[in-house]
mmCIF file of C-alpha atoms and ligand atoms in Angstrom:
data_model
loop_
_atom_site.group_PDB
_atom_site.id
_atom_site.type_symbol
_atom_site.label_atom_id
_atom_site.label_comp_id
_atom_site.label_asym_id
_atom_site.label_seq_id
_atom_site.Cartn_x
_atom_site.Cartn_y
_atom_site.Cartn_z
ATOM 1 C CA UNK B 28 125.819 97.962 119.118
ATOM 2 C CA UNK B 29 123.220 99.951 117.202
ATOM 3 C CA UNK B 30 121.112 99.057 114.157
ATOM 4 C CA UNK B 31 119.574 101.732 111.907
ATOM 5 C CA UNK B 32 116.681 100.881 109.606
ATOM 6 C CA UNK B 33 115.232 103.166 106.953
ATOM 7 C CA UNK B 34 111.540 102.886 105.976
ATOM 8 C CA UNK B 35 109.692 104.818 103.249
ATOM 9 C CA UNK B 36 106.563 106.962 103.109
ATOM 10 C CA UNK B 37 103.677 105.606 101.057
ATOM 11 C CA UNK B 38 101.269 107.226 98.700
ATOM 12 C CA UNK B 39 98.173 105.513 97.289
ATOM 13 C CA UNK B 40 98.012 105.306 93.492
ATOM 14 C CA UNK B 41 94.535 103.844 93.900
ATOM 15 C CA UNK B 42 92.361 104.034 96.995
ATOM 16 C CA UNK B 43 89.016 102.291 96.553
ATOM 17 C CA UNK B 44 86.779 102.288 99.636
ATOM 18 C CA UNK B 45 83.767 100.083 100.384
ATOM 19 C CA UNK B 46 80.981 100.629 102.942
ATOM 20 C CA UNK B 47 82.078 100.121 106.579
ATOM 21 C CA UNK B 48 82.074 96.482 107.781
ATOM 22 C CA UNK B 49 80.478 95.356 111.046
ATOM 23 C CA UNK B 50 83.821 95.742 112.849
ATOM 24 C CA UNK B 51 83.837 99.414 111.774
ATOM 25 C CA UNK B 52 86.708 99.062 109.291
ATOM 26 C CA UNK B 53 86.206 100.046 105.662
ATOM 27 C CA UNK B 54 87.230 97.371 103.152
ATOM 28 C CA UNK B 55 89.899 98.734 100.826
ATOM 29 C CA UNK B 56 91.357 97.948 97.434
ATOM 30 C CA UNK B 57 94.441 100.089 97.324
ATOM 31 C CA UNK B 58 97.677 100.291 95.373
ATOM 32 C CA UNK B 59 100.473 101.426 97.650
ATOM 33 C CA UNK B 60 103.596 103.070 96.279
ATOM 34 C CA UNK B 61 106.762 103.717 98.328
ATOM 35 C CA UNK B 62 108.495 107.044 97.642
ATOM 36 C CA UNK B 63 111.927 108.424 98.517
ATOM 37 C CA UNK B 64 110.919 110.174 101.709
ATOM 38 C CA UNK B 65 112.093 108.218 104.747
ATOM 39 C CA UNK B 66 112.145 107.847 108.511
ATOM 40 C CA UNK B 67 115.256 106.261 110.074
ATOM 41 C CA UNK B 68 114.951 104.339 113.336
ATOM 42 C CA UNK B 69 118.090 103.458 115.339
ATOM 43 C CA UNK B 70 117.729 100.727 117.965
ATOM 44 C CA UNK B 71 120.126 100.366 120.916
ATOM 45 C CA UNK B 72 119.702 97.959 123.843
ATOM 46 C CA UNK B 73 118.466 99.753 126.997
ATOM 47 C CA UNK B 74 116.892 99.094 130.399
ATOM 48 C CA UNK B 75 113.667 100.919 129.443
ATOM 49 C CA UNK B 76 111.832 101.907 126.268
ATOM 50 C CA UNK B 77 112.567 105.436 125.041
ATOM 51 C CA UNK B 78 111.820 107.309 121.826
ATOM 52 C CA UNK B 79 114.085 110.312 121.229
ATOM 53 C CA UNK B 80 112.903 112.020 118.059
ATOM 54 C CA UNK B 81 114.528 114.458 115.657
ATOM 55 C CA UNK B 82 113.741 115.333 112.075
ATOM 56 C CA UNK B 83 113.424 117.714 109.175
ATOM 57 C CA UNK B 84 112.388 121.288 109.999
ATOM 58 C CA UNK B 85 108.975 120.828 108.354
ATOM 59 C CA UNK B 86 108.040 117.824 110.544
ATOM 60 C CA UNK B 87 105.836 118.570 113.562
ATOM 61 C CA UNK B 88 108.006 116.623 116.032
ATOM 62 C CA UNK B 89 105.973 117.800 119.038
ATOM 63 C CA UNK B 90 103.015 115.688 117.914
ATOM 64 C CA UNK B 91 104.993 112.422 117.879
ATOM 65 C CA UNK B 92 103.965 110.570 121.054
ATOM 66 C CA UNK B 93 106.672 109.460 123.491
ATOM 67 C CA UNK B 94 107.211 106.097 125.195
ATOM 68 C CA UNK B 95 104.591 103.385 124.926
ATOM 69 C CA UNK B 96 102.182 105.554 122.921
ATOM 70 C CA UNK B 97 104.739 105.597 120.113
ATOM 71 C CA UNK B 98 103.891 102.874 117.597
ATOM 72 C CA UNK B 99 107.597 101.960 117.291
ATOM 73 C CA UNK B 100 107.584 100.886 120.958
ATOM 74 C CA UNK B 101 104.395 98.877 120.412
ATOM 75 C CA UNK B 102 106.217 97.129 117.546
ATOM 76 C CA UNK B 103 109.133 96.337 119.870
ATOM 77 C CA UNK B 104 106.849 95.007 122.593
ATOM 78 C CA UNK B 105 105.032 92.774 120.114
ATOM 79 C CA UNK B 106 108.295 91.345 118.750
ATOM 80 C CA UNK B 107 109.617 90.720 122.284
ATOM 81 C CA UNK B 108 106.350 88.997 123.235
ATOM 82 C CA UNK B 109 106.451 86.853 120.073
ATOM 83 C CA UNK B 110 109.876 85.516 121.125
ATOM 84 C CA UNK B 111 109.193 85.364 124.875
ATOM 85 C CA UNK B 112 111.807 88.049 125.608
ATOM 86 C CA UNK B 113 111.683 90.786 128.236
ATOM 87 C CA UNK B 114 114.095 93.081 126.393
ATOM 88 C CA UNK B 115 113.705 96.795 125.822
ATOM 89 C CA UNK B 116 115.495 99.353 123.659
ATOM 90 C CA UNK B 117 116.008 103.012 122.889
ATOM 91 C CA UNK B 118 114.394 103.721 119.493
ATOM 92 C CA UNK B 119 115.787 107.024 118.171
ATOM 93 C CA UNK B 120 113.898 108.263 115.140
ATOM 94 C CA UNK B 121 114.877 110.799 112.506
ATOM 95 C CA UNK B 122 111.645 111.768 110.747
ATOM 96 C CA UNK B 123 111.371 113.159 107.226
ATOM 97 C CA UNK B 124 107.811 111.868 106.745
ATOM 98 C CA UNK B 125 105.210 114.469 107.793
ATOM 99 C CA UNK B 126 103.131 113.487 110.862
ATOM 100 C CA UNK B 127 99.407 112.819 110.275
ATOM 101 C CA UNK B 128 99.898 113.586 106.601
ATOM 102 C CA UNK B 129 98.310 110.467 105.110
ATOM 103 C CA UNK B 130 101.775 109.113 104.234
ATOM 104 C CA UNK B 131 101.958 106.453 106.965
ATOM 105 C CA UNK B 132 104.957 107.860 108.836
ATOM 106 C CA UNK B 133 104.031 106.097 112.073
ATOM 107 C CA UNK B 134 103.632 102.835 110.147
ATOM 108 C CA UNK B 135 107.099 103.329 108.627
ATOM 109 C CA UNK B 136 108.539 103.745 112.143
ATOM 110 C CA UNK B 137 106.795 100.575 113.331
ATOM 111 C CA UNK B 138 108.138 98.584 110.370
ATOM 112 C CA UNK B 139 111.628 100.013 110.898
ATOM 113 C CA UNK B 140 111.518 99.137 114.611
ATOM 114 C CA UNK B 141 110.490 95.535 113.843
ATOM 115 C CA UNK B 142 113.399 95.055 111.413
ATOM 116 C CA UNK B 143 115.942 96.873 113.631
ATOM 117 C CA UNK B 144 115.045 94.975 116.803
ATOM 118 C CA UNK B 145 114.866 91.634 115.008
ATOM 119 C CA UNK B 146 118.475 92.252 113.917
ATOM 120 C CA UNK B 147 119.608 93.682 117.293
ATOM 121 C CA UNK B 148 118.132 90.774 119.248
ATOM 122 C CA UNK B 149 119.190 88.160 116.696
ATOM 123 C CA UNK B 150 115.658 86.745 116.659
ATOM 124 C CA UNK B 151 115.703 85.978 112.894
ATOM 125 C CA UNK B 152 111.923 86.251 112.484
ATOM 126 C CA UNK B 153 110.870 84.829 109.073
ATOM 127 C CA UNK B 154 109.382 87.403 106.638
ATOM 128 C CA UNK B 155 105.861 85.964 106.769
ATOM 129 C CA UNK B 156 105.840 86.218 110.571
ATOM 130 C CA UNK B 157 107.159 89.793 110.490
ATOM 131 C CA UNK B 158 104.328 90.651 108.068
ATOM 132 C CA UNK B 159 101.793 89.025 110.435
ATOM 133 C CA UNK B 160 103.131 91.064 113.394
ATOM 134 C CA UNK B 161 103.061 94.197 111.218
ATOM 135 C CA UNK B 162 99.395 93.689 110.339
ATOM 136 C CA UNK B 163 98.533 93.613 114.069
ATOM 137 C CA UNK B 164 100.167 97.025 114.493
ATOM 138 C CA UNK B 165 98.261 98.835 111.736
ATOM 139 C CA UNK B 166 96.828 98.525 108.229
ATOM 140 C CA UNK B 167 99.781 100.283 106.534
ATOM 141 C CA UNK B 168 102.619 98.611 108.460
ATOM 142 C CA UNK B 169 102.959 95.461 106.257
ATOM 143 C CA UNK B 170 103.424 97.649 103.180
ATOM 144 C CA UNK B 171 106.168 99.662 104.912
ATOM 145 C CA UNK B 172 108.061 96.359 105.265
ATOM 146 C CA UNK B 173 107.471 95.398 101.633
ATOM 147 C CA UNK B 174 107.972 98.727 99.799
ATOM 148 C CA UNK B 175 107.900 99.016 95.983
ATOM 149 C CA UNK B 176 104.388 99.082 94.538
ATOM 150 C CA UNK B 177 101.831 96.659 95.970
ATOM 151 C CA UNK B 178 98.155 95.802 96.026
ATOM 152 C CA UNK B 179 96.576 96.128 99.474
ATOM 153 C CA UNK B 180 93.256 94.451 100.352
ATOM 154 C CA UNK B 181 91.285 93.687 103.522
ATOM 155 C CA UNK B 182 91.690 96.922 105.467
ATOM 156 C CA UNK B 183 94.962 97.409 103.527
ATOM 157 C CA UNK B 184 97.004 94.942 105.592
ATOM 158 C CA UNK B 185 97.020 92.075 103.039
ATOM 159 C CA UNK B 186 99.778 93.047 100.617
ATOM 160 C CA UNK B 187 100.957 91.587 97.334
ATOM 161 C CA UNK B 188 103.813 93.050 95.217
ATOM 162 C CA UNK B 189 102.770 94.488 91.853
ATOM 163 C CA UNK B 190 104.814 94.830 88.670
ATOM 164 C CA UNK B 191 105.868 98.467 88.237
ATOM 165 C CA UNK B 192 108.269 99.320 85.395
ATOM 166 C CA UNK B 193 108.167 103.059 85.932
ATOM 167 C CA UNK B 194 110.545 105.503 87.595
ATOM 168 C CA UNK B 195 107.912 108.024 88.657
ATOM 169 C CA UNK B 196 108.564 111.560 89.850
ATOM 170 C CA UNK B 197 106.378 113.227 92.438
ATOM 171 C CA UNK B 198 105.997 116.623 94.055
ATOM 172 C CA UNK B 199 104.768 116.289 97.626
ATOM 173 C CA UNK B 200 103.083 119.170 99.453
ATOM 174 C CA UNK B 201 102.476 118.527 103.170
ATOM 175 C CA UNK B 202 100.015 120.735 105.008
ATOM 176 C CA UNK B 203 100.858 122.776 108.089
ATOM 177 C CA UNK B 204 97.632 121.532 109.703
ATOM 178 C CA UNK B 205 96.959 117.753 109.985
ATOM 179 C CA UNK B 206 93.701 116.008 109.010
ATOM 180 C CA UNK B 207 92.448 113.099 111.110
ATOM 181 C CA UNK B 208 92.048 109.849 109.154
ATOM 182 C CA UNK B 209 88.923 108.755 111.159
ATOM 183 C CA UNK B 210 87.339 112.180 110.537
ATOM 184 C CA UNK B 211 87.818 111.789 106.766
ATOM 185 C CA UNK B 212 86.273 108.300 106.821
ATOM 186 C CA UNK B 213 83.336 109.580 108.901
ATOM 187 C CA UNK B 214 82.768 112.343 106.377
ATOM 188 C CA UNK B 215 83.000 109.842 103.510
ATOM 189 C CA UNK B 216 80.305 107.720 105.257
ATOM 190 C CA UNK B 217 78.070 110.804 105.453
ATOM 191 C CA UNK B 218 78.675 111.791 101.825
ATOM 192 C CA UNK B 219 78.166 108.277 100.415
ATOM 193 C CA UNK B 220 75.631 106.458 102.637
ATOM 194 C CA UNK B 221 74.762 104.025 99.807
ATOM 195 C CA UNK B 222 78.339 103.057 98.902
ATOM 196 C CA UNK B 223 78.642 99.405 97.777
ATOM 197 C CA UNK B 224 80.338 96.945 100.148
ATOM 198 C CA UNK B 225 82.860 96.036 97.460
ATOM 199 C CA UNK B 226 85.519 98.725 96.849
ATOM 200 C CA UNK B 227 86.186 99.682 93.207
ATOM 201 C CA UNK B 228 89.052 97.624 91.690
ATOM 202 C CA UNK B 229 92.335 99.000 90.310
ATOM 203 C CA UNK B 230 92.278 97.409 86.837
ATOM 204 C CA UNK B 231 93.376 100.541 84.971
ATOM 205 C CA UNK B 232 96.564 100.794 86.972
ATOM 206 C CA UNK B 233 97.874 97.371 85.985
ATOM 207 C CA UNK B 234 98.599 98.373 82.389
ATOM 208 C CA UNK B 235 99.788 101.888 83.262
ATOM 209 C CA UNK B 236 102.387 100.583 85.721
ATOM 210 C CA UNK B 237 103.627 98.004 83.208
ATOM 211 C CA UNK B 238 104.182 100.583 80.449
ATOM 212 C CA UNK B 239 106.076 103.028 82.689
ATOM 213 C CA UNK B 240 104.377 105.923 80.802
ATOM 214 C CA UNK B 241 103.571 108.879 83.085
ATOM 215 C CA UNK B 242 100.544 109.991 81.023
ATOM 216 C CA UNK B 243 98.998 106.524 81.353
ATOM 217 C CA UNK B 244 99.593 106.545 85.097
ATOM 218 C CA UNK B 245 98.187 110.068 85.435
ATOM 219 C CA UNK B 246 94.920 108.916 83.851
ATOM 220 C CA UNK B 247 94.659 105.861 86.131
ATOM 221 C CA UNK B 248 95.259 107.518 89.558
ATOM 222 C CA UNK B 249 92.195 107.287 91.798
ATOM 223 C CA UNK B 250 91.309 108.219 95.379
ATOM 224 C CA UNK B 251 87.795 107.605 96.732
ATOM 225 C CA UNK B 252 88.573 109.673 99.851
ATOM 226 C CA UNK B 253 89.539 112.755 97.875
ATOM 227 C CA UNK B 254 86.025 114.257 97.749
ATOM 228 C CA UNK B 255 85.636 113.910 101.534
ATOM 229 C CA UNK B 256 89.099 115.376 102.235
ATOM 230 C CA UNK B 257 88.486 118.348 99.911
ATOM 231 C CA UNK B 258 85.040 118.923 101.388
ATOM 232 C CA UNK B 259 86.652 119.218 104.840
ATOM 233 C CA UNK B 260 89.591 121.203 103.498
ATOM 234 C CA UNK B 261 88.645 123.164 100.323
ATOM 235 C CA UNK B 262 92.190 124.603 100.176
ATOM 236 C CA UNK B 263 93.362 121.151 99.032
ATOM 237 C CA UNK B 264 91.201 121.427 95.890
ATOM 238 C CA UNK B 265 92.760 124.805 95.100
ATOM 239 C CA UNK B 266 96.255 123.376 95.646
ATOM 240 C CA UNK B 267 95.605 120.498 93.235
ATOM 241 C CA UNK B 268 94.407 122.907 90.534
ATOM 242 C CA UNK B 269 97.431 125.136 91.059
ATOM 243 C CA UNK B 270 99.883 122.204 90.778
ATOM 244 C CA UNK B 271 98.247 121.046 87.556
ATOM 245 C CA UNK B 272 98.383 124.611 86.196
ATOM 246 C CA UNK B 273 102.121 124.631 87.019
ATOM 247 C CA UNK B 274 102.626 121.571 84.781
ATOM 248 C CA UNK B 275 101.930 118.473 86.893
ATOM 249 C CA UNK B 276 100.284 115.677 84.884
ATOM 250 C CA UNK B 277 97.903 115.030 87.762
ATOM 251 C CA UNK B 278 97.501 116.073 91.379
ATOM 252 C CA UNK B 279 95.630 114.164 94.059
ATOM 253 C CA UNK B 280 95.127 113.931 97.792
ATOM 254 C CA UNK B 281 97.422 111.311 99.325
ATOM 255 C CA UNK B 282 95.338 108.718 101.192
ATOM 256 C CA UNK B 283 93.117 110.558 103.671
ATOM 257 C CA UNK B 284 95.216 113.726 103.234
ATOM 258 C CA UNK B 285 95.990 116.501 103.859
ATOM 259 C CA UNK B 286 99.265 115.927 101.968
ATOM 260 C CA UNK B 287 98.786 116.335 98.205
ATOM 261 C CA UNK B 288 100.987 114.634 95.601
ATOM 262 C CA UNK B 289 101.601 115.575 91.977
ATOM 263 C CA UNK B 290 102.758 113.175 89.286
ATOM 264 C CA UNK B 291 105.226 114.833 86.897
ATOM 265 C CA UNK B 292 106.688 113.781 83.533
ATOM 266 C CA UNK B 293 110.249 113.537 84.946
ATOM 267 C CA UNK B 294 112.746 114.941 87.460
ATOM 268 C CA UNK B 295 113.161 118.280 85.692
ATOM 269 C CA UNK B 296 109.399 118.801 85.416
ATOM 270 C CA UNK B 297 108.996 117.925 89.106
ATOM 271 C CA UNK B 298 111.551 120.579 90.073
ATOM 272 C CA UNK B 299 109.700 123.161 87.942
ATOM 273 C CA UNK B 300 106.306 122.315 89.499
ATOM 274 C CA UNK B 301 107.882 122.428 92.979
ATOM 275 C CA UNK B 302 109.344 125.863 92.273
ATOM 276 C CA UNK B 303 105.941 127.109 91.067
ATOM 277 C CA UNK B 304 104.197 125.883 94.233
ATOM 278 C CA UNK B 305 106.924 127.065 96.625
ATOM 279 C CA UNK B 306 105.776 130.689 96.315
ATOM 280 C CA UNK B 307 102.558 129.876 98.208
ATOM 281 C CA UNK B 308 103.528 126.798 100.241
ATOM 282 C CA UNK B 309 106.301 126.747 102.838
ATOM 283 C CA UNK B 310 107.162 123.075 102.283
ATOM 284 C CA UNK B 311 107.321 121.507 98.827
ATOM 285 C CA UNK B 312 109.304 118.282 98.366
ATOM 286 C CA UNK B 313 110.248 116.180 95.353
ATOM 287 C CA UNK B 314 110.499 112.400 95.518
ATOM 288 C CA UNK B 315 110.691 109.385 93.227
ATOM 289 C CA UNK B 316 109.275 105.904 93.436
ATOM 290 C CA UNK B 317 109.105 103.006 93.733
ATOM 291 C CA UNK B 318 111.750 102.513 96.440
ATOM 292 C CA UNK B 319 112.598 99.641 98.810
ATOM 293 C CA UNK B 320 110.720 98.822 102.017
ATOM 294 C CA UNK B 321 112.295 98.835 105.513
ATOM 295 C CA UNK B 322 115.997 97.963 105.225
ATOM 296 C CA UNK B 323 119.076 98.029 107.439
ATOM 297 C CA UNK B 324 121.505 100.874 106.688
ATOM 298 C CA UNK B 325 125.236 100.153 106.679
ATOM 299 C CA UNK B 326 127.164 101.457 109.737
ATOM 300 C CA UNK B 327 128.018 105.147 109.374
HETATM 301 P P1 LIG Q 404 97.248 107.237 109.302
HETATM 302 O O1 LIG Q 404 96.837 107.437 107.877
HETATM 303 O O2 LIG Q 404 97.591 105.805 109.655
HETATM 304 O O3 LIG Q 404 96.403 107.953 110.339
HETATM 305 P P2 LIG Q 404 99.224 109.229 108.864
HETATM 306 O O4 LIG Q 404 100.224 108.903 107.831
HETATM 307 O O5 LIG Q 404 98.171 110.219 108.488
HETATM 308 O O6 LIG Q 404 98.656 107.896 109.417
HETATM 309 P P3 LIG Q 404 101.114 109.244 111.030
HETATM 310 O O7 LIG Q 404 102.246 110.192 110.877
HETATM 311 O O8 LIG Q 404 101.386 107.809 110.811
HETATM 312 O O9 LIG Q 404 99.931 109.778 110.145
HETATM 313 O O10 LIG Q 404 100.540 109.472 112.504
HETATM 314 C C1 LIG Q 404 99.205 109.278 112.888
HETATM 315 C C2 LIG Q 404 99.147 109.440 114.421
HETATM 316 O O11 LIG Q 404 99.828 108.343 115.028
HETATM 317 C C3 LIG Q 404 99.866 110.679 114.939
HETATM 318 O O12 LIG Q 404 99.010 111.779 115.003
HETATM 319 C C4 LIG Q 404 100.381 110.251 116.300
HETATM 320 O O13 LIG Q 404 99.463 110.600 117.325
HETATM 321 C C5 LIG Q 404 100.434 108.731 116.264
HETATM 322 N N1 LIG Q 404 101.815 108.144 116.300
HETATM 323 C C6 LIG Q 404 102.212 107.110 117.048
HETATM 324 N N2 LIG Q 404 103.495 106.814 116.830
HETATM 325 C C7 LIG Q 404 103.959 107.667 115.910
HETATM 326 C C8 LIG Q 404 105.222 107.836 115.258
HETATM 327 N N3 LIG Q 404 106.275 107.059 115.530
HETATM 328 N N4 LIG Q 404 105.317 108.814 114.335
HETATM 329 C C9 LIG Q 404 104.244 109.591 114.043
HETATM 330 N N5 LIG Q 404 103.040 109.481 114.646
HETATM 331 C C10 LIG Q 404 102.875 108.529 115.555
#
């Protein structure tokens, strides 16, 4: 028996960052948004953990760690421990989410593994307990379970669904070279040593998401980490300008980058912006959101 679970990439419509806490984490007020770019994890019972990985040509599969360094295995171990089981599994992953792109691909795999193994093992873990396990695995893992559009607080792990009446179209441009999330936060600390403890709120987004109007959303998008990411990688600033010149309503760095995302007026406009950027960038994707969180796929 095998169970396949699909989990989405996230982008941040709002990423407000506060000064680092004593435990080293930065408090966040973020609005997560799940887009139609997915990783699929297939779980099969096995004697030992294994993580065969395959994926789209643009995904740097060589940088996905194997075995117990893979976050999907850590998710499986945590679920087994929670239920007092000594089971293991093969977790085969097909990745379409760029690695180290600021789109939480590893978190998607962890969420998918939790849902797949819970089904495979028949452990029937209640949703609130799955969310609690997810938050121990990483800040973005609970959102990968939830999907849609959601407010994230704490270090991003406390999630609450938000009303979103839009059907938003995005152009996504991954970078050939990754950007380390801790390095971006360190640079943000250096750039803004007097940042307030309280992250800026996301009030403007509430109305924009309710109306479903792309121009309203474009005006409300916000990423506190963008300045730090562009300072480390000035090419990202040039890419954002180019995408906007090609007709995107707004471009911004996704999370800590280096992936950049462009909000477009609709599907046709997204295809036109993608075509304009494709001349200079080897990988340009289009996606829509919001989409569902980790969910079991029907048998093929
Ligand atoms: P974050 O913002 O949380 O750093 P990201 O979206 O930028 O994440 P991910 O693709 O989630 O990047 O990967 C971050 C790192 O996590 C990788 O460089 C890799 O070393 C490690 N990792 C562990 N498990 C996985 C996995 N299943 N898929 C991808 N990366 C993984």
